[in-house]
XYZ file of C-alpha atoms in Angstrom:
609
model
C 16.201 -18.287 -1.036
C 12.986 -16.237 -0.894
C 10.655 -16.858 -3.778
C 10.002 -13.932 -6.606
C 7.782 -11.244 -5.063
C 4.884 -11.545 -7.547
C 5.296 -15.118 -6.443
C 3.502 -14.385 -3.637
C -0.281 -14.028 -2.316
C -1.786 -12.672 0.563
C -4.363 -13.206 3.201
C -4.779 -11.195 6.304
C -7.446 -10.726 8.930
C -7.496 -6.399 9.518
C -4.377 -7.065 12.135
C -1.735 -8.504 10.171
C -1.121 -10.457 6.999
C 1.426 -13.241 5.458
C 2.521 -13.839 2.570
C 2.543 -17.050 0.997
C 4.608 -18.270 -2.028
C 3.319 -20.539 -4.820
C 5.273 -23.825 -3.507
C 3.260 -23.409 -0.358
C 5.826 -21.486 2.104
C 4.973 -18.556 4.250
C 7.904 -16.635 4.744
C 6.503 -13.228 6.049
C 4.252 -12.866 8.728
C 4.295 -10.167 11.845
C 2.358 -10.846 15.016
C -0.194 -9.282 16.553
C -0.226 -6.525 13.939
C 1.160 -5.558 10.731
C 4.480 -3.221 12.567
C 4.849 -5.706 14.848
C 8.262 -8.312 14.699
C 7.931 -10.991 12.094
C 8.208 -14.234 13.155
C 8.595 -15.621 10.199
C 11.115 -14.108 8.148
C 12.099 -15.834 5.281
C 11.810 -13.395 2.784
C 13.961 -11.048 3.809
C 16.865 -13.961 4.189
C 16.933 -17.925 4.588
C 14.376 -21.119 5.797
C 16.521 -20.892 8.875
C 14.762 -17.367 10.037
C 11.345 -18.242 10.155
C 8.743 -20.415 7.366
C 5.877 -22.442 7.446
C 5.548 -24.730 4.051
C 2.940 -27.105 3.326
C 3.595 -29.095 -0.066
C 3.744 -32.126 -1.808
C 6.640 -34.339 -0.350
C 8.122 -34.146 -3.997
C 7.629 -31.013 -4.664
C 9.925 -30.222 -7.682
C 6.806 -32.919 -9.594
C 4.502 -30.584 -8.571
C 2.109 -28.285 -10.983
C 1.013 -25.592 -9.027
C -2.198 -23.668 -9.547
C -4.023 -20.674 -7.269
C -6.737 -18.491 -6.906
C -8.719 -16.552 -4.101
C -11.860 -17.762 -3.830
C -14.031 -14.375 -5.831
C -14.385 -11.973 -3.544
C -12.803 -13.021 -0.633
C -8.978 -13.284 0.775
C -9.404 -17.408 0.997
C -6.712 -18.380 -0.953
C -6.752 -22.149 -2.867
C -3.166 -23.342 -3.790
C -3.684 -26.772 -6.069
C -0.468 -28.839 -6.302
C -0.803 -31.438 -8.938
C 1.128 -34.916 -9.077
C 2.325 -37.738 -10.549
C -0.159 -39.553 -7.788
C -3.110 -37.463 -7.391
C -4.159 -34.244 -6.857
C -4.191 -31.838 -3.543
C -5.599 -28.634 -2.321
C -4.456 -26.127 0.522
C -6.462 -23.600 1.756
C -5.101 -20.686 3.864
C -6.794 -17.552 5.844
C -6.786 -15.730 8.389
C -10.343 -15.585 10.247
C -11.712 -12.042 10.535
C -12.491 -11.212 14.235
C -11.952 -14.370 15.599
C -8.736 -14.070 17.115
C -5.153 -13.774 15.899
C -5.044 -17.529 14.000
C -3.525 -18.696 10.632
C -5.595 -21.684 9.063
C -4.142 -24.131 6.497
C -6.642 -26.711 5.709
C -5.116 -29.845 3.296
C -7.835 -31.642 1.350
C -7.145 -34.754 -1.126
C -8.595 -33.872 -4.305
C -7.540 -36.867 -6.314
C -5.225 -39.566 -6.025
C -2.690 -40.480 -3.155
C -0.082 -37.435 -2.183
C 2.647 -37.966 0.249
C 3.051 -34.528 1.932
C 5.502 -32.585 3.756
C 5.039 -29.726 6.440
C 7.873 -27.787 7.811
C 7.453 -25.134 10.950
C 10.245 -23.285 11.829
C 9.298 -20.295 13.935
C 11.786 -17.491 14.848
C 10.561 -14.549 16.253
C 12.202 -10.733 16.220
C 12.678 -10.933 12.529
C 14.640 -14.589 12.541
C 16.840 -13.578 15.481
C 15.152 -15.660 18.676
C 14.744 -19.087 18.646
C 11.578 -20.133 20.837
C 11.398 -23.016 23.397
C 8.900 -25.541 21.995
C 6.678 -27.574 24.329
C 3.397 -29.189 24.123
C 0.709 -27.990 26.411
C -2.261 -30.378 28.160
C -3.863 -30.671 25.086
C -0.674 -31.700 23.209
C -0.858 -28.758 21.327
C 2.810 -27.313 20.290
C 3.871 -24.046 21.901
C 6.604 -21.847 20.967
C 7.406 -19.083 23.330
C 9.631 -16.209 23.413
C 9.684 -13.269 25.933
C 6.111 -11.600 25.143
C 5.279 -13.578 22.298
C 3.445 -17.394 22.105
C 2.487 -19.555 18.977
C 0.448 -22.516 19.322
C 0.157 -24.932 16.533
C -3.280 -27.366 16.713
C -3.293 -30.691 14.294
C -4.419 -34.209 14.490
C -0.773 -34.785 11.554
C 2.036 -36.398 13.490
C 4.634 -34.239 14.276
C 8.442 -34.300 15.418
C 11.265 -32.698 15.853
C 14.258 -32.311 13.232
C 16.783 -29.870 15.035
C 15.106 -26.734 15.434
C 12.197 -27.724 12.953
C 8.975 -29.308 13.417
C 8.040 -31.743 11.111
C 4.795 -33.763 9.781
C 4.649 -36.611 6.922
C 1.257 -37.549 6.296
C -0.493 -38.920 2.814
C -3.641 -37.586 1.505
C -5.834 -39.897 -0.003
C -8.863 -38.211 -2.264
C -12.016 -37.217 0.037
C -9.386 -37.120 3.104
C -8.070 -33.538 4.654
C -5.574 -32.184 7.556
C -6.046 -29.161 9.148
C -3.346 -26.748 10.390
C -4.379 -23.649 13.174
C -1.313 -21.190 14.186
C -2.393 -18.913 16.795
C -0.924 -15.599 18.777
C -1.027 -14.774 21.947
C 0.672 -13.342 24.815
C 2.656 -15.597 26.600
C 1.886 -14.398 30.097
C -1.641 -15.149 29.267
C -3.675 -18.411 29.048
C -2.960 -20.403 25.453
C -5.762 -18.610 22.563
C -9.036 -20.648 22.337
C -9.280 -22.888 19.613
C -11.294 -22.685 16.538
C -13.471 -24.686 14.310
C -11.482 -24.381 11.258
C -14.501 -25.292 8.536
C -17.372 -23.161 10.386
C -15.051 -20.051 10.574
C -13.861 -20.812 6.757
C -17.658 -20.702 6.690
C -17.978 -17.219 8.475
C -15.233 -15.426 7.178
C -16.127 -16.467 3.293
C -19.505 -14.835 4.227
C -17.644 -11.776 5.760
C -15.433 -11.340 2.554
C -18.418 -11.907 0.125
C -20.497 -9.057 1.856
C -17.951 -6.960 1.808
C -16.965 -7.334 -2.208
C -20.799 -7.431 -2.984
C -20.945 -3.464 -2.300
C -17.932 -2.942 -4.993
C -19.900 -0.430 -7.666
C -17.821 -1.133 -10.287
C -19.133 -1.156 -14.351
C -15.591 -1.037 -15.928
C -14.455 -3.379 -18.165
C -12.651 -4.665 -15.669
C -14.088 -5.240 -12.351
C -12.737 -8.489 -11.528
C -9.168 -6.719 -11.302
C -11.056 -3.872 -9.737
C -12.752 -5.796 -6.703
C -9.283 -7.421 -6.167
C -7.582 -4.578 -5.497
C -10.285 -3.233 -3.389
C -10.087 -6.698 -1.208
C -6.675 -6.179 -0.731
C -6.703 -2.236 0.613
C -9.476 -3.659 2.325
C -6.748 -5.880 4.024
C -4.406 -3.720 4.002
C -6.560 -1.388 6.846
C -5.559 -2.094 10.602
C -9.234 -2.610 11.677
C -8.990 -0.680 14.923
C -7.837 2.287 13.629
C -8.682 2.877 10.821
C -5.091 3.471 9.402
C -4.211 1.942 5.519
C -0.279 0.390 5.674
C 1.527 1.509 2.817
C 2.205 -2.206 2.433
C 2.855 -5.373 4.964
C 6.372 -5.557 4.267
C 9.839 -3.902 4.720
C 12.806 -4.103 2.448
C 11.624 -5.382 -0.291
C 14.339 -3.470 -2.779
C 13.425 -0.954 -5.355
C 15.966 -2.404 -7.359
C 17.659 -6.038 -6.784
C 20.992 -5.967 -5.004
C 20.231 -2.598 -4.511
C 19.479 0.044 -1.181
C 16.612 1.303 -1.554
C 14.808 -1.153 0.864
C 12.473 0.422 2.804
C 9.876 -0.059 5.773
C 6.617 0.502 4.691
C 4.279 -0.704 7.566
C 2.932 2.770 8.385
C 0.497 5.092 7.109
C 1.993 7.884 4.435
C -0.051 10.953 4.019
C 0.487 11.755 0.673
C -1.629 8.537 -0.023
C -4.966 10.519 1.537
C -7.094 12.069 -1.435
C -5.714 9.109 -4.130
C -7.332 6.692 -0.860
C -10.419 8.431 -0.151
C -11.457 8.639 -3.529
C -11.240 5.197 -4.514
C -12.561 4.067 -1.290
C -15.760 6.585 -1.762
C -15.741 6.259 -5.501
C -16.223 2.364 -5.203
C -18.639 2.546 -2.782
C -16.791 2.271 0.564
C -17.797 5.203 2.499
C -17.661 3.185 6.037
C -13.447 2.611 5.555
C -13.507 6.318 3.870
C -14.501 7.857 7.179
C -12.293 5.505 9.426
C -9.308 6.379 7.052
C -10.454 10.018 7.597
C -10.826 10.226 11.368
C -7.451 8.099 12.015
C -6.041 11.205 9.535
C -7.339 13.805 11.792
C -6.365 11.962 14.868
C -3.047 11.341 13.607
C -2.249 15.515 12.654
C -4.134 17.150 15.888
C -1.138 18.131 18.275
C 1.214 21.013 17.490
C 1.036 21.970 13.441
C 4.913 22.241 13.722
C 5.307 18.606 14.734
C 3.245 17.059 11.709
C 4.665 14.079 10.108
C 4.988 12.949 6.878
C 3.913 9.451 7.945
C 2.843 7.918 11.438
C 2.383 4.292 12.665
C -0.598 2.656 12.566
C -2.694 4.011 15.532
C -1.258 7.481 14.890
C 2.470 6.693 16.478
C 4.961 9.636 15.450
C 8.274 7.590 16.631
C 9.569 5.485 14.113
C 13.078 5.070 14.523
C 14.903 3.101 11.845
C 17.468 0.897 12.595
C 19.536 -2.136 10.612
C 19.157 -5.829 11.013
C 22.418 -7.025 10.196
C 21.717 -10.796 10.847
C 19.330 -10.850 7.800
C 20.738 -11.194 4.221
C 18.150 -8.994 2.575
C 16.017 -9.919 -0.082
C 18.365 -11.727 -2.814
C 20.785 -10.242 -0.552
C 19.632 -6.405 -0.583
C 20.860 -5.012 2.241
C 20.518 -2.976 4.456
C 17.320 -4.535 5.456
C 15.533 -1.787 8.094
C 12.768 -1.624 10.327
C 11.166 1.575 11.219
C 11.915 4.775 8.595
C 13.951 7.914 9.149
C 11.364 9.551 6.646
C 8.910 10.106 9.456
C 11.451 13.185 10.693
C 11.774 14.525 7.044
C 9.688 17.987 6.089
C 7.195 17.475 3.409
C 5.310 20.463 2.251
C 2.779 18.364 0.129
C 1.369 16.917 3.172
C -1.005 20.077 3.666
C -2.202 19.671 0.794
C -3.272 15.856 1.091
C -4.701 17.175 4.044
C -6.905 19.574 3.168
C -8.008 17.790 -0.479
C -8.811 14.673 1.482
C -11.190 16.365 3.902
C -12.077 18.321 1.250
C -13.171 15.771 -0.975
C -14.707 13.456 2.017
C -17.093 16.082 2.607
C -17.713 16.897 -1.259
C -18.673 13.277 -1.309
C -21.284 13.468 1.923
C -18.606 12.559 4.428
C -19.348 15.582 6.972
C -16.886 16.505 9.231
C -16.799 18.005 12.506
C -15.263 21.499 14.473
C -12.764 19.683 16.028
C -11.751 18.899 12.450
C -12.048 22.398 11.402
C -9.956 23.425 14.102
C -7.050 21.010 13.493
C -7.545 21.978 9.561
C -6.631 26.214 10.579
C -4.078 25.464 12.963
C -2.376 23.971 9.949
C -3.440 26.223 7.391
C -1.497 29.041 10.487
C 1.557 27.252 10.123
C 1.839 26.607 6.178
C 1.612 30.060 5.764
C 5.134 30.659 7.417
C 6.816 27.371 5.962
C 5.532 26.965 2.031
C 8.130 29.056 0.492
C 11.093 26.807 2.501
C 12.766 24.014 0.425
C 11.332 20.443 1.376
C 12.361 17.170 0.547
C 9.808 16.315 -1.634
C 7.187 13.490 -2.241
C 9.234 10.923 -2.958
C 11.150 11.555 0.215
C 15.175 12.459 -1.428
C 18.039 11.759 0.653
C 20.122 13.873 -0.790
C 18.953 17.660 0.538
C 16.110 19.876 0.709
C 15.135 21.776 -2.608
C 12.071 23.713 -4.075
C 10.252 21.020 -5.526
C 7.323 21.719 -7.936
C 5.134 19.407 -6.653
C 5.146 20.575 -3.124
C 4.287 23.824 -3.730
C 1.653 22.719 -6.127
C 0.353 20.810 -2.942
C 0.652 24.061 -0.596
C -1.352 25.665 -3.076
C -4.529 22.509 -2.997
C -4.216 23.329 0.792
C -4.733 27.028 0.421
C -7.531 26.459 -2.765
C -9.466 23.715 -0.611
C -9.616 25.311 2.527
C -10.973 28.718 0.388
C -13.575 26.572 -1.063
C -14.517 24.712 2.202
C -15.177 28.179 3.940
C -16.926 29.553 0.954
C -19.687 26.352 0.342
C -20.461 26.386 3.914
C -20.654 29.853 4.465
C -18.675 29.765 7.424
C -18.774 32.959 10.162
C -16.198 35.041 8.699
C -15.750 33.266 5.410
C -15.045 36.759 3.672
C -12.699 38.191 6.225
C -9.253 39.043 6.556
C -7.973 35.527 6.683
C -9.793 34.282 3.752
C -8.387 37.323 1.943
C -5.042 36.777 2.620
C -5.580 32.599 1.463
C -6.567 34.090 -1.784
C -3.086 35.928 -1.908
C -0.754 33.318 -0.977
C -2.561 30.698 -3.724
C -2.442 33.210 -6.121
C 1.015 34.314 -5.202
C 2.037 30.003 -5.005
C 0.861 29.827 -8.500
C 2.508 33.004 -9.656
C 5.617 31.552 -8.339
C 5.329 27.939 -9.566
C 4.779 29.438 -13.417
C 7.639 31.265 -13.017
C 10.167 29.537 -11.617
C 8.922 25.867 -11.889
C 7.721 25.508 -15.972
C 10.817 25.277 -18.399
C 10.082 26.734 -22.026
C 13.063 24.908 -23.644
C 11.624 21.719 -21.825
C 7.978 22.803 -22.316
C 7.720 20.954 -19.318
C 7.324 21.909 -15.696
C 10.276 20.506 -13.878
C 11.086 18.527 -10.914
C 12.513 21.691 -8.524
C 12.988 25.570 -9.140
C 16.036 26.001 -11.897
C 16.398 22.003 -12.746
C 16.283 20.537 -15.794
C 15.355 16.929 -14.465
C 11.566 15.599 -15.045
C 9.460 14.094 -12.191
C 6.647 11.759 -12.344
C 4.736 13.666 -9.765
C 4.115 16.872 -12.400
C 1.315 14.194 -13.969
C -0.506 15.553 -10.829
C -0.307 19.572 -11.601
C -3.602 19.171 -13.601
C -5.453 16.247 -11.349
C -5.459 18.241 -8.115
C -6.785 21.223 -10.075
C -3.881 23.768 -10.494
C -4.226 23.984 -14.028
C -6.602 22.932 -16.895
C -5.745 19.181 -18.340
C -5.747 20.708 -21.644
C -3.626 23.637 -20.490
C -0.361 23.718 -23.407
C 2.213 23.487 -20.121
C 0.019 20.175 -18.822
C 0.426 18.884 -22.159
C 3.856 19.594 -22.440
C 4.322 17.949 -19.185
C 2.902 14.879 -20.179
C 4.423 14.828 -23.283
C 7.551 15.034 -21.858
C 7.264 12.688 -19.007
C 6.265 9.907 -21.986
C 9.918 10.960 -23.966
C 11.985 11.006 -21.146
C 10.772 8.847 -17.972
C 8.665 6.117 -19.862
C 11.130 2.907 -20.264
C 9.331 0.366 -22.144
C 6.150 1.349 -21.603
C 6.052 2.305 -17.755
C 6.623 5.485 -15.872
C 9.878 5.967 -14.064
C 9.690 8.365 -11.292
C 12.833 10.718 -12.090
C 15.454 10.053 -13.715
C 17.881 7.674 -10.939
C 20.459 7.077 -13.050
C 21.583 10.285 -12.134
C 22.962 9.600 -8.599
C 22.831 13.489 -7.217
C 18.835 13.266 -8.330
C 18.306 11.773 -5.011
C 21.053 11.199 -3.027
C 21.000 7.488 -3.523
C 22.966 5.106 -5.933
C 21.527 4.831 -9.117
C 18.857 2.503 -10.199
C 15.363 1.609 -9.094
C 12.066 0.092 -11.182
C 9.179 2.177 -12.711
C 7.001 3.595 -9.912
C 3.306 1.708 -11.317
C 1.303 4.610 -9.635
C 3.254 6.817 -11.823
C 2.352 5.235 -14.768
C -1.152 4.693 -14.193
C -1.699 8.604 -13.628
C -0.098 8.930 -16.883
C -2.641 6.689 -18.031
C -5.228 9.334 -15.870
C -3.798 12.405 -18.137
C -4.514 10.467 -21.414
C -7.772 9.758 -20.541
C -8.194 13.333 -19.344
C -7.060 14.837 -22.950
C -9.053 12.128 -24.989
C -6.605 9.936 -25.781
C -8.641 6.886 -24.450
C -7.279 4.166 -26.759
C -3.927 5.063 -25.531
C -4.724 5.571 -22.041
C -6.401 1.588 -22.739
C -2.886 0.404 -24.111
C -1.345 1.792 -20.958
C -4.114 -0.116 -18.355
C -4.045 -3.317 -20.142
C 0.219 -3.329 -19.878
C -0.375 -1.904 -16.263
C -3.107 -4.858 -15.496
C -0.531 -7.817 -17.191
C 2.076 -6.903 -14.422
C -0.246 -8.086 -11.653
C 0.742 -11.435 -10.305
C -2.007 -14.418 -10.983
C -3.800 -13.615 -8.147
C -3.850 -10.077 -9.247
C -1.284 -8.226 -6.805
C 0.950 -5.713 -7.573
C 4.020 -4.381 -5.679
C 5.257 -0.936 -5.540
C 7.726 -0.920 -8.842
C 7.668 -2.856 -11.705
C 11.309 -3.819 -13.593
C 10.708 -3.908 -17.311
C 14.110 -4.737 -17.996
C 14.219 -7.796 -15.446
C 10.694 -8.141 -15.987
C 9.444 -8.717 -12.250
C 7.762 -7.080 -9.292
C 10.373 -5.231 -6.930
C 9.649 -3.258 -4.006
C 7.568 -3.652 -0.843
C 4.334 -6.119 -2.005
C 1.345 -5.930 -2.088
C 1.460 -1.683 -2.191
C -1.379 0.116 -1.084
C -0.574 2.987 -3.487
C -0.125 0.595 -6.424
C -3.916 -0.652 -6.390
C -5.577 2.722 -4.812
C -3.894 4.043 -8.296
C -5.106 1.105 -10.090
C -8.827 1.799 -8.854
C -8.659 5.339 -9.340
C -7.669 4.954 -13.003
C -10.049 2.331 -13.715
C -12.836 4.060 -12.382
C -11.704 7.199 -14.336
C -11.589 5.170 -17.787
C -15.104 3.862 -16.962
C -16.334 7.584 -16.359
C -14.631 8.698 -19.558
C -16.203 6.610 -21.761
C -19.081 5.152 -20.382
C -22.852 6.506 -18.778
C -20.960 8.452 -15.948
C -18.651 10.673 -18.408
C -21.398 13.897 -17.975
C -20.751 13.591 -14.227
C -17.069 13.388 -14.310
C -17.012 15.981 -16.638
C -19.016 18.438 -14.191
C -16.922 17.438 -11.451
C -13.282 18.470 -13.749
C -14.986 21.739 -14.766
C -15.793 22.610 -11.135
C -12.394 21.594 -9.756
C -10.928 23.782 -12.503
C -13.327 26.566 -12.284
């Protein structure tokens, strides 16, 4: 059985990533890029689908201690013994190829160790034909796909596993290189494990050295920045929601999901911590693979799209996997990508909005795309939707979307106005004005409940939604408004189980359209830690980001939803959205308290000006 998801860690190369558990197994990895087929697949059901573990011989006597080396995604697993002492160290080299490097040193002592490969490609389903090439390297191919595994170990056959028993004396080391490549091309070069361990430590440490942090916690910070950083498919430009699918929402449960595509609703929250930590290079590259990924017909805009921009994402069932602690179904691809989102326009047009507030300057072709969707919200906004957190269960008015259509309208207004665009002051400008004014009109009235004092989740409900913590971020209203206050204070009675945000209320099955149950949503609950800070409350908004940062695993990860009941990680891991939020709110405790507070305090009066 699969390891606990915040047992995990991570290290990728801007491709692809794997995960890899504390007793040294990696059970998820998807060659040559993050959507592509696993071929390892443990995770999502048994050894037999796919691992490769490195560990003691006798494991079960093994102490087990990790850490990425600061500021890079080099991680160091230490496994401790009754004999001696051992340390493996695993990356992926950045733009050196498609390889995955485990490199066993002997710390201390003597250690008997064990490594097990057992590659299965198309998510555990194809078992490869293993043969050694002219260099004795191992080869496993299957149809397209080739691994070739390079050691000096011994290694042998045990069924349809490859084996190696080898003993580590201190001073002594083994290295380990997987490699992808086609197999209708030659076998991929081979490396010099310790010079590119060398080259990509370098490559990490520039990167983290630009971090402009000053919270009180920047360690936490620059972590989560190193892992959106890994999170980005280099040549795009795109930001995977996260490198996994199915991880459930709730164990046992259905609500397993593919999230190895790009979301839109994840723009503005991304650009801002990207620009707001000092990353304006992946800002831009996020912000051209958004424009790239709309420009076509306004009617066919998705919600999400692959990685390089792909708009077919069928979703489909793997019935020969288990499922995470058997959570089934376990799916590939995601039926969301066909669903109507009215929120997208506005993540849209406050991304580009804010890029260019921030010095990111855009271009016509930009502009162009931007009023050919701006044409077509003004015909759809007042249709039902299915909402931000994508419901299965019908198409309603939700609050939040309309809040969105309205950002779309208010940014594109103040776009045209600041750069004095030909024509800024015309008809169509004019009529903008009257559909946000008329959006707002219509989301007072029919979206704010007075016996709730709480806006609500969709027009005439009584249920509370996670995403109204928003209304006063993106500028609709005030943050000290009385119906944002209400808002929050109602969100804390009603979705807050033991100390964390739920996202609506899923006990109630015809919320969503799914069965009942799921964990607390963590961006949620760090934008309710956003509000407090907003409103003063910054010793409360503190409690909430300390409880927030003890989730994260000891490498400092966090998946998508948090169980406080079960107290573990659930959903996909590590989550994009989960550390953008975590940067975000960081950033906006630093401002709030510390020397940048007059400059964030300018910025909220002109957004709410």
């Amino acid at each position: 059985m699969a390891s606990r998801i915040e047992d995990y860690a991570l290290v990728g190369d801007g491709r692809s990533a794997a995960l890899i558990s504390r007793d040294g197994s990696i059970d998820w990895l998807c060659w040559p890029r993050f959507d592509a087929p696993a071929c390892f697949a443990a995770l999502l059901g048994k050894p037999e689908h796919g691992h490769w573990r490195i560990a003691p011989a006798a494991v079960a006597e093994a102490r087990v201690t990790r850490r990425y080396r600061p500021g890079t995604l080099v991680l160091e697993t230490t496994h401790e013994t009754g004999t001696g002492t051992v340390r493996v160290i695993d990356y992926m080299p950045v733009d050196d190829g498609l390889h995955l490097v485990r490199l066993v040193e002997g710390v201390s002592g003597s250690v008997p160790m064990r490594m097990e490969l057992v590659v299965r490609f198309d998510y555990g389903s194809a078992v490869p034909w293993v043969s050694r090439n002219e260099h004795d390297d191992l080869r496993a191919i299957v149809g397209p796909h080739k691994l070739v595994l390079r050691t000096k170990a011994p290694l042998r056959g045990v069924g349809r596993t490859t084996v190696s028993d080898f003993t580590l004396e201190a001073g002594q080391s083994r290295s380990f290189i997987l490699s992808y490549g086609p197999s209708a091309e030659d076998d991929p070069p081979p490396i010099e494990p310790r010079k590119v361990l060398r080259r990509t430590t370098d490559t990490w440490h520039t990167w983290s050295s630009r971090c402009q942090g000053g919270t009180p916690w920047d360690d936490i910070l620059s972590r989560s920045l190193v892992t959106l950083k890994a999170l980005i498919y280099a040549p795009t430009g795109g930001i995977v929601a996260a490198p996994t699918t199915s991880l459930p929402e709730a164990i046992g449960g259905v609500r397993n999901w593919d999230y190895r595509f790009c979301w839109l609703r994840d723009s503005t929250f991304t650009l801002l911590a990207l620009m707001d930590a000092g990353y304006l290079e992946e800002a831009r590259a996020w912000r051209d693979w958004l424009l790239r990924a709309v420009a076509g017909s306004p009617e066919q805009a998705h919600i999400l799209y692959g990685i390089a921009g792909e708009r077919l994402l069928p979703e489909i069932e793997l019935d020969w996997l288990p499922g995470y602690e058997n959570s089934r179904p376990v799916r590939i691809g995601n039926a969301a990508s066909q669903q109507f989102q009215l929120d997208v326009y506005g993540e849209i047009f406050d991304a580009l909005f804010q890029a260019e507030e921030r010095g990111l300057e855009g271009d016509e072709t930009g502009v162009r795309v931007g009023l050919a969707l701006l044409d077509h919200l003004e015909k759809v906004w007042r249709e039902p939707d299915e909402g931000i957190w994508e419901v299965r269960g019908g198409r309603r008015h939700f609050v939040h979307s309309k809040v969105m259509a309205w950002v779309a309208f208010d940014r594109a207004i103040r776009f045209y106005e600041k750069n004095n665009r030909q024509g800024a002051r015309d008809a169509t400008v004019t009529r903008w004005r009257a559909m946000r004014e008329e959006i707002h009109r219509e989301v007072c009235t029919k979206g704010f409940d007075p016996e709730l004092n709480s806006f609500v989740q969709s027009y005439g409900s009584k249920h509370l939604d996670a995403s109204l913590l928003l209304v006063a971020h993106v500028g609709f209203l005030p943050h000290h408004d009385p119906r944002v206050i209400g808002t929050v204070e109602a969100i804390g009675r009603h979705l807050m189980r033991d100390g964390f945000i739920l996202r609506y209320n899923t006990e109630n099955q015809t919320t969503d359209g799914l069965p009942a149950g799921e964990g607390a949503f963590l961006p949620c609950s760090f934008w309710y830690a956003d509000n407090l800070i907003r409103l003063g409350r910054c010793d409360e908004a503190r409690e909430m980001i300390e409880r927030l940062l003890s989730v994260c695993n000891d490498v400092g990860l966090l998946a998508e939803e948090y169980d406080p009941v079960a107290r573990r990680q659930v959903g996909n891991f590590p989550q994009a959205f989960s550390h953008v939020a975590l940067v975000n709110t960081l950033l906006n405790f630093s401002r709030a308290v510390g020397p940048a507070k007059e400059r964030s305090d300018d910025r909220d009066a002109a957004r709410e000006s």
